[in-house]
């Protein structure tokens, strides 16, 4: 598209929907969520609607440190890169965002995985960089507890430095496959990175040529101060938590100031807040559907989830009483965005049970419910104001809410000229209007020649 359009990213958290207990819904899928056909149908539906990306969230553990974990909310899921590699073969245009942890993996392996996905998909790969915040994840990787918050983000920054250097270790024209000379590659255009830092030592080069996009898109999801700083330095797309248009404009101003510190223009960075879209024939029907989903949440599960977000075992406290004193953000090693949302609700004098119900049913992102026109009105308002570039669509119930949105809301947005009617040629970067990164080794050689 020649004009700016709303970026629409279809998001998976739980395979049955983003409501944490959506699996209990009578219309929710069951064991088919562990097979390819289920995801292929969703991906094909999204691509027919010309959505921009599929976005798969992930944890590298079962949530089971509290009593309700395995019994009610095990969050079992397929590994994202494996799933998106399969979906790359049955789609042609839609972007493919996989979540992968910088806390419990190595940059060489992950750089290779994403470079491979970018080649296989024709330039559609994106990496959602997360710094894992669950103790259960740490226990699967040789630790007794979660990595300290500051340490996680320091490691993530170095990890990204290494991964991007590895993607650059082959220049764009390095591959020759010259059968006459016997040169597979130009040795002057394939580079060791020889990285030695506090967290990683990596020689390089990568054993995959440079990806079609130069670098797969970098997505970052985290609204703590450290998260926003990491995003402003490295990310192309930011999954934000925004609950109103005014808050979005303030968030945009804050991010723009951080981008400027890194010499980046605002147009090089896309802000996509999460929303829970519920599309119905009327506002009353949408409300009824939301209320039914909320009946599926057990108070026990909600309070256990709240314990995890607050960093305090709340099982010994009266559920209709207030929250105890919460940890200080500066020393908290869990998810700080979730902690701050808990603190916001605690300041409203809500009880433990009320806060648990609120967060476990809707999480931290707003619900946008109503008719297709009403949902489109709100999406348009935030976009036109400049607060956001698009949305992560976190459908409460799959596949129903996914299908309803693509069938009813997307055509309404198309009629308004706010989303595409056909995919444009090029890579995912091209379609989102994001620049292709220069190769650092080629740029250094060109600079040296210019100075000579």
PDB file of N, CA and C in Angstrom, residues 88-157:
ATOM      1  N   UNK A  88       4.846 -21.878   7.164  1.00  0.00           N
ATOM      2  CA  UNK A  88       5.456 -21.148   6.048  1.00  0.00           C
ATOM      3  C   UNK A  88       5.244 -21.876   4.726  1.00  0.00           C
ATOM      4  N   UNK A  89       5.050 -23.199   4.799  1.00  0.00           N
ATOM      5  CA  UNK A  89       4.867 -23.987   3.583  1.00  0.00           C
ATOM      6  C   UNK A  89       3.440 -23.928   3.052  1.00  0.00           C
ATOM      7  N   UNK A  90       2.492 -23.496   3.883  1.00  0.00           N
ATOM      8  CA  UNK A  90       1.077 -23.465   3.454  1.00  0.00           C
ATOM      9  C   UNK A  90       0.539 -22.039   3.391  1.00  0.00           C
ATOM     10  N   UNK A  91       1.413 -21.050   3.539  1.00  0.00           N
ATOM     11  CA  UNK A  91       1.060 -19.642   3.365  1.00  0.00           C
ATOM     12  C   UNK A  91       2.075 -19.017   2.416  1.00  0.00           C
ATOM     13  N   UNK A  92       1.733 -17.835   1.893  1.00  0.00           N
ATOM     14  CA  UNK A  92       2.639 -17.194   0.930  1.00  0.00           C
ATOM     15  C   UNK A  92       3.027 -15.776   1.312  1.00  0.00           C
ATOM     16  N   UNK A  93       2.210 -15.091   2.101  1.00  0.00           N
ATOM     17  CA  UNK A  93       2.410 -13.662   2.307  1.00  0.00           C
ATOM     18  C   UNK A  93       2.489 -13.257   3.780  1.00  0.00           C
ATOM     19  N   UNK A  94       1.749 -13.889   4.636  1.00  0.00           N
ATOM     20  CA  UNK A  94       1.598 -13.408   6.003  1.00  0.00           C
ATOM     21  C   UNK A  94       2.904 -13.557   6.781  1.00  0.00           C
ATOM     22  N   UNK A  95       3.219 -12.557   7.606  1.00  0.00           N
ATOM     23  CA  UNK A  95       4.412 -12.589   8.420  1.00  0.00           C
ATOM     24  C   UNK A  95       4.314 -13.633   9.520  1.00  0.00           C
ATOM     25  N   UNK A  96       5.472 -14.096  10.005  1.00  0.00           N
ATOM     26  CA  UNK A  96       5.536 -15.216  10.943  1.00  0.00           C
ATOM     27  C   UNK A  96       6.393 -14.815  12.140  1.00  0.00           C
ATOM     28  N   UNK A  97       5.748 -14.472  13.260  1.00  0.00           N
ATOM     29  CA  UNK A  97       6.457 -14.010  14.454  1.00  0.00           C
ATOM     30  C   UNK A  97       6.516 -15.142  15.469  1.00  0.00           C
ATOM     31  N   UNK A  98       7.721 -15.564  15.807  1.00  0.00           N
ATOM     32  CA  UNK A  98       7.920 -16.613  16.806  1.00  0.00           C
ATOM     33  C   UNK A  98       8.561 -16.016  18.052  1.00  0.00           C
ATOM     34  N   UNK A  99       8.033 -16.384  19.204  1.00  0.00           N
ATOM     35  CA  UNK A  99       8.624 -15.979  20.473  1.00  0.00           C
ATOM     36  C   UNK A  99       9.750 -16.939  20.831  1.00  0.00           C
ATOM     37  N   UNK A 100      10.889 -16.386  21.223  1.00  0.00           N
ATOM     38  CA  UNK A 100      12.018 -17.207  21.671  1.00  0.00           C
ATOM     39  C   UNK A 100      12.756 -16.454  22.762  1.00  0.00           C
ATOM     40  N   UNK A 101      13.164 -17.186  23.790  1.00  0.00           N
ATOM     41  CA  UNK A 101      13.759 -16.581  24.978  1.00  0.00           C
ATOM     42  C   UNK A 101      15.249 -16.333  24.796  1.00  0.00           C
ATOM     43  N   UNK A 102      15.679 -15.132  25.171  1.00  0.00           N
ATOM     44  CA  UNK A 102      17.110 -14.837  25.214  1.00  0.00           C
ATOM     45  C   UNK A 102      17.724 -15.278  26.531  1.00  0.00           C
ATOM     46  N   UNK A 103      16.887 -15.715  27.473  1.00  0.00           N
ATOM     47  CA  UNK A 103      17.389 -16.120  28.785  1.00  0.00           C
ATOM     48  C   UNK A 103      17.864 -17.564  28.784  1.00  0.00           C
ATOM     49  N   UNK A 104      17.199 -18.416  28.010  1.00  0.00           N
ATOM     50  CA  UNK A 104      17.479 -19.843  28.078  1.00  0.00           C
ATOM     51  C   UNK A 104      17.700 -20.434  26.695  1.00  0.00           C
ATOM     52  N   UNK A 105      18.617 -19.842  25.956  1.00  0.00           N
ATOM     53  CA  UNK A 105      19.033 -20.355  24.654  1.00  0.00           C
ATOM     54  C   UNK A 105      20.365 -19.690  24.326  1.00  0.00           C
ATOM     55  N   UNK A 106      20.955 -20.080  23.200  1.00  0.00           N
ATOM     56  CA  UNK A 106      22.234 -19.510  22.779  1.00  0.00           C
ATOM     57  C   UNK A 106      22.047 -18.742  21.474  1.00  0.00           C
ATOM     58  N   UNK A 107      22.738 -17.619  21.303  1.00  0.00           N
ATOM     59  CA  UNK A 107      22.493 -16.780  20.125  1.00  0.00           C
ATOM     60  C   UNK A 107      22.856 -17.434  18.803  1.00  0.00           C
ATOM     61  N   UNK A 108      23.892 -18.297  18.764  1.00  0.00           N
ATOM     62  CA  UNK A 108      24.238 -18.913  17.481  1.00  0.00           C
ATOM     63  C   UNK A 108      23.091 -19.787  16.988  1.00  0.00           C
ATOM     64  N   UNK A 109      22.567 -20.641  17.873  1.00  0.00           N
ATOM     65  CA  UNK A 109      21.474 -21.522  17.468  1.00  0.00           C
ATOM     66  C   UNK A 109      20.263 -20.722  17.002  1.00  0.00           C
ATOM     67  N   UNK A 110      19.886 -19.712  17.797  1.00  0.00           N
ATOM     68  CA  UNK A 110      18.664 -18.974  17.484  1.00  0.00           C
ATOM     69  C   UNK A 110      18.832 -18.135  16.220  1.00  0.00           C
ATOM     70  N   UNK A 111      20.011 -17.532  16.036  1.00  0.00           N
ATOM     71  CA  UNK A 111      20.259 -16.781  14.798  1.00  0.00           C
ATOM     72  C   UNK A 111      20.125 -17.703  13.588  1.00  0.00           C
ATOM     73  N   UNK A 112      20.597 -18.927  13.729  1.00  0.00           N
ATOM     74  CA  UNK A 112      20.499 -19.899  12.636  1.00  0.00           C
ATOM     75  C   UNK A 112      19.042 -20.283  12.374  1.00  0.00           C
ATOM     76  N   UNK A 113      18.282 -20.538  13.453  1.00  0.00           N
ATOM     77  CA  UNK A 113      16.867 -20.894  13.293  1.00  0.00           C
ATOM     78  C   UNK A 113      16.108 -19.808  12.529  1.00  0.00           C
ATOM     79  N   UNK A 114      16.281 -18.546  12.965  1.00  0.00           N
ATOM     80  CA  UNK A 114      15.497 -17.468  12.345  1.00  0.00           C
ATOM     81  C   UNK A 114      15.979 -17.151  10.935  1.00  0.00           C
ATOM     82  N   UNK A 115      17.281 -17.250  10.690  1.00  0.00           N
ATOM     83  CA  UNK A 115      17.767 -17.070   9.315  1.00  0.00           C
ATOM     84  C   UNK A 115      17.175 -18.141   8.409  1.00  0.00           C
ATOM     85  N   UNK A 116      17.100 -19.366   8.906  1.00  0.00           N
ATOM     86  CA  UNK A 116      16.525 -20.456   8.109  1.00  0.00           C
ATOM     87  C   UNK A 116      15.053 -20.200   7.823  1.00  0.00           C
ATOM     88  N   UNK A 117      14.286 -19.781   8.849  1.00  0.00           N
ATOM     89  CA  UNK A 117      12.865 -19.497   8.639  1.00  0.00           C
ATOM     90  C   UNK A 117      12.685 -18.348   7.654  1.00  0.00           C
ATOM     91  N   UNK A 118      13.557 -17.355   7.695  1.00  0.00           N
ATOM     92  CA  UNK A 118      13.430 -16.230   6.770  1.00  0.00           C
ATOM     93  C   UNK A 118      13.666 -16.693   5.331  1.00  0.00           C
ATOM     94  N   UNK A 119      14.644 -17.576   5.134  1.00  0.00           N
ATOM     95  CA  UNK A 119      14.864 -18.113   3.791  1.00  0.00           C
ATOM     96  C   UNK A 119      13.682 -18.975   3.347  1.00  0.00           C
ATOM     97  N   UNK A 120      13.235 -19.881   4.203  1.00  0.00           N
ATOM     98  CA  UNK A 120      12.166 -20.801   3.830  1.00  0.00           C
ATOM     99  C   UNK A 120      10.862 -20.068   3.503  1.00  0.00           C
ATOM    100  N   UNK A 121      10.623 -18.950   4.190  1.00  0.00           N
ATOM    101  CA  UNK A 121       9.363 -18.225   4.017  1.00  0.00           C
ATOM    102  C   UNK A 121       9.456 -17.108   2.984  1.00  0.00           C
ATOM    103  N   UNK A 122      10.624 -16.899   2.400  1.00  0.00           N
ATOM    104  CA  UNK A 122      10.773 -15.810   1.440  1.00  0.00           C
ATOM    105  C   UNK A 122      10.772 -14.444   2.083  1.00  0.00           C
ATOM    106  N   UNK A 123      11.371 -14.329   3.282  1.00  0.00           N
ATOM    107  CA  UNK A 123      11.494 -13.020   3.929  1.00  0.00           C
ATOM    108  C   UNK A 123      10.308 -12.638   4.778  1.00  0.00           C
ATOM    109  N   UNK A 124       9.779 -13.579   5.571  1.00  0.00           N
ATOM    110  CA  UNK A 124       8.590 -13.283   6.393  1.00  0.00           C
ATOM    111  C   UNK A 124       8.815 -13.535   7.880  1.00  0.00           C
ATOM    112  N   UNK A 125      10.043 -13.808   8.306  1.00  0.00           N
ATOM    113  CA  UNK A 125      10.294 -14.207   9.686  1.00  0.00           C
ATOM    114  C   UNK A 125      10.464 -13.005  10.601  1.00  0.00           C
ATOM    115  N   UNK A 126      10.035 -13.190  11.853  1.00  0.00           N
ATOM    116  CA  UNK A 126      10.219 -12.177  12.895  1.00  0.00           C
ATOM    117  C   UNK A 126      10.427 -12.886  14.221  1.00  0.00           C
ATOM    118  N   UNK A 127      11.263 -12.292  15.063  1.00  0.00           N
ATOM    119  CA  UNK A 127      11.612 -12.875  16.360  1.00  0.00           C
ATOM    120  C   UNK A 127      11.088 -11.966  17.468  1.00  0.00           C
ATOM    121  N   UNK A 128      10.164 -12.478  18.270  1.00  0.00           N
ATOM    122  CA  UNK A 128       9.720 -11.781  19.470  1.00  0.00           C
ATOM    123  C   UNK A 128      10.671 -12.138  20.596  1.00  0.00           C
ATOM    124  N   UNK A 129      11.526 -11.197  20.961  1.00  0.00           N
ATOM    125  CA  UNK A 129      12.556 -11.429  21.973  1.00  0.00           C
ATOM    126  C   UNK A 129      11.941 -11.280  23.362  1.00  0.00           C
ATOM    127  N   UNK A 130      12.042 -12.314  24.185  1.00  0.00           N
ATOM    128  CA  UNK A 130      11.549 -12.235  25.554  1.00  0.00           C
ATOM    129  C   UNK A 130      12.669 -12.571  26.522  1.00  0.00           C
ATOM    130  N   UNK A 131      12.561 -12.000  27.711  1.00  0.00           N
ATOM    131  CA  UNK A 131      13.455 -12.338  28.817  1.00  0.00           C
ATOM    132  C   UNK A 131      12.609 -13.092  29.836  1.00  0.00           C
ATOM    133  N   UNK A 132      12.741 -14.397  29.876  1.00  0.00           N
ATOM    134  CA  UNK A 132      11.815 -15.261  30.608  1.00  0.00           C
ATOM    135  C   UNK A 132      11.743 -14.886  32.080  1.00  0.00           C
ATOM    136  N   UNK A 133      10.490 -14.821  32.595  1.00  0.00           N
ATOM    137  CA  UNK A 133      10.266 -14.305  33.942  1.00  0.00           C
ATOM    138  C   UNK A 133       9.592 -15.305  34.871  1.00  0.00           C
ATOM    139  N   UNK A 134       9.464 -16.565  34.451  1.00  0.00           N
ATOM    140  CA  UNK A 134       8.831 -17.570  35.300  1.00  0.00           C
ATOM    141  C   UNK A 134       9.884 -18.428  35.991  1.00  0.00           C
ATOM    142  N   UNK A 135       9.720 -18.644  37.292  1.00  0.00           N
ATOM    143  CA  UNK A 135      10.634 -19.539  37.994  1.00  0.00           C
ATOM    144  C   UNK A 135      10.625 -20.934  37.399  1.00  0.00           C
ATOM    145  N   UNK A 136       9.443 -21.373  36.936  1.00  0.00           N
ATOM    146  CA  UNK A 136       9.357 -22.707  36.346  1.00  0.00           C
ATOM    147  C   UNK A 136      10.292 -22.849  35.145  1.00  0.00           C
ATOM    148  N   UNK A 137      10.485 -21.764  34.392  1.00  0.00           N
ATOM    149  CA  UNK A 137      11.392 -21.809  33.253  1.00  0.00           C
ATOM    150  C   UNK A 137      12.830 -21.950  33.719  1.00  0.00           C
ATOM    151  N   UNK A 138      13.188 -21.180  34.728  1.00  0.00           N
ATOM    152  CA  UNK A 138      14.560 -21.249  35.251  1.00  0.00           C
ATOM    153  C   UNK A 138      14.908 -22.659  35.717  1.00  0.00           C
ATOM    154  N   UNK A 139      13.943 -23.323  36.351  1.00  0.00           N
ATOM    155  CA  UNK A 139      14.197 -24.659  36.894  1.00  0.00           C
ATOM    156  C   UNK A 139      14.421 -25.703  35.809  1.00  0.00           C
ATOM    157  N   UNK A 140      14.044 -25.412  34.584  1.00  0.00           N
ATOM    158  CA  UNK A 140      14.306 -26.324  33.468  1.00  0.00           C
ATOM    159  C   UNK A 140      15.684 -26.126  32.852  1.00  0.00           C
ATOM    160  N   UNK A 141      16.408 -25.094  33.305  1.00  0.00           N
ATOM    161  CA  UNK A 141      17.698 -24.760  32.692  1.00  0.00           C
ATOM    162  C   UNK A 141      18.803 -24.608  33.731  1.00  0.00           C
ATOM    163  N   UNK A 142      18.747 -25.468  34.752  1.00  0.00           N
ATOM    164  CA  UNK A 142      19.866 -25.573  35.680  1.00  0.00           C
ATOM    165  C   UNK A 142      19.958 -24.498  36.729  1.00  0.00           C
ATOM    166  N   UNK A 143      18.894 -23.719  36.930  1.00  0.00           N
ATOM    167  CA  UNK A 143      18.916 -22.670  37.944  1.00  0.00           C
ATOM    168  C   UNK A 143      17.929 -22.993  39.051  1.00  0.00           C
ATOM    169  N   UNK A 144      18.166 -22.370  40.222  1.00  0.00           N
ATOM    170  CA  UNK A 144      17.266 -22.553  41.360  1.00  0.00           C
ATOM    171  C   UNK A 144      16.123 -21.547  41.356  1.00  0.00           C
ATOM    172  N   UNK A 145      16.228 -20.499  40.570  1.00  0.00           N
ATOM    173  CA  UNK A 145      15.188 -19.482  40.498  1.00  0.00           C
ATOM    174  C   UNK A 145      15.441 -18.584  39.314  1.00  0.00           C
ATOM    175  N   UNK A 146      14.538 -17.635  39.128  1.00  0.00           N
ATOM    176  CA  UNK A 146      14.585 -16.773  37.961  1.00  0.00           C
ATOM    177  C   UNK A 146      15.854 -15.925  37.930  1.00  0.00           C
ATOM    178  N   UNK A 147      16.317 -15.629  36.710  1.00  0.00           N
ATOM    179  CA  UNK A 147      17.461 -14.731  36.546  1.00  0.00           C
ATOM    180  C   UNK A 147      17.052 -13.323  36.970  1.00  0.00           C
ATOM    181  N   UNK A 148      17.954 -12.611  37.616  1.00  0.00           N
ATOM    182  CA  UNK A 148      17.667 -11.261  38.078  1.00  0.00           C
ATOM    183  C   UNK A 148      17.267 -10.376  36.889  1.00  0.00           C
ATOM    184  N   UNK A 149      16.325  -9.463  37.155  1.00  0.00           N
ATOM    185  CA  UNK A 149      15.728  -8.661  36.079  1.00  0.00           C
ATOM    186  C   UNK A 149      16.785  -7.916  35.274  1.00  0.00           C
ATOM    187  N   UNK A 150      17.676  -7.185  35.939  1.00  0.00           N
ATOM    188  CA  UNK A 150      18.685  -6.409  35.220  1.00  0.00           C
ATOM    189  C   UNK A 150      19.619  -7.328  34.439  1.00  0.00           C
ATOM    190  N   UNK A 151      19.962  -8.457  35.026  1.00  0.00           N
ATOM    191  CA  UNK A 151      20.839  -9.414  34.369  1.00  0.00           C
ATOM    192  C   UNK A 151      20.178  -9.972  33.113  1.00  0.00           C
ATOM    193  N   UNK A 152      18.847 -10.231  33.174  1.00  0.00           N
ATOM    194  CA  UNK A 152      18.127 -10.732  32.003  1.00  0.00           C
ATOM    195  C   UNK A 152      18.226  -9.754  30.843  1.00  0.00           C
ATOM    196  N   UNK A 153      18.066  -8.458  31.130  1.00  0.00           N
ATOM    197  CA  UNK A 153      18.078  -7.479  30.051  1.00  0.00           C
ATOM    198  C   UNK A 153      19.490  -7.193  29.548  1.00  0.00           C
ATOM    199  N   UNK A 154      20.491  -7.246  30.428  1.00  0.00           N
ATOM    200  CA  UNK A 154      21.874  -7.127  29.964  1.00  0.00           C
ATOM    201  C   UNK A 154      22.215  -8.281  29.019  1.00  0.00           C
ATOM    202  N   UNK A 155      21.800  -9.474  29.416  1.00  0.00           N
ATOM    203  CA  UNK A 155      22.051 -10.646  28.573  1.00  0.00           C
ATOM    204  C   UNK A 155      21.316 -10.508  27.238  1.00  0.00           C
ATOM    205  N   UNK A 156      20.058 -10.016  27.277  1.00  0.00           N
ATOM    206  CA  UNK A 156      19.279  -9.869  26.051  1.00  0.00           C
ATOM    207  C   UNK A 156      19.944  -8.889  25.088  1.00  0.00           C
ATOM    208  N   UNK A 157      20.483  -7.788  25.615  1.00  0.00           N
ATOM    209  CA  UNK A 157      21.132  -6.802  24.745  1.00  0.00           C
ATOM    210  C   UNK A 157      22.357  -7.411  24.064  1.00  0.00           C
TER     211      UNK A 157
END
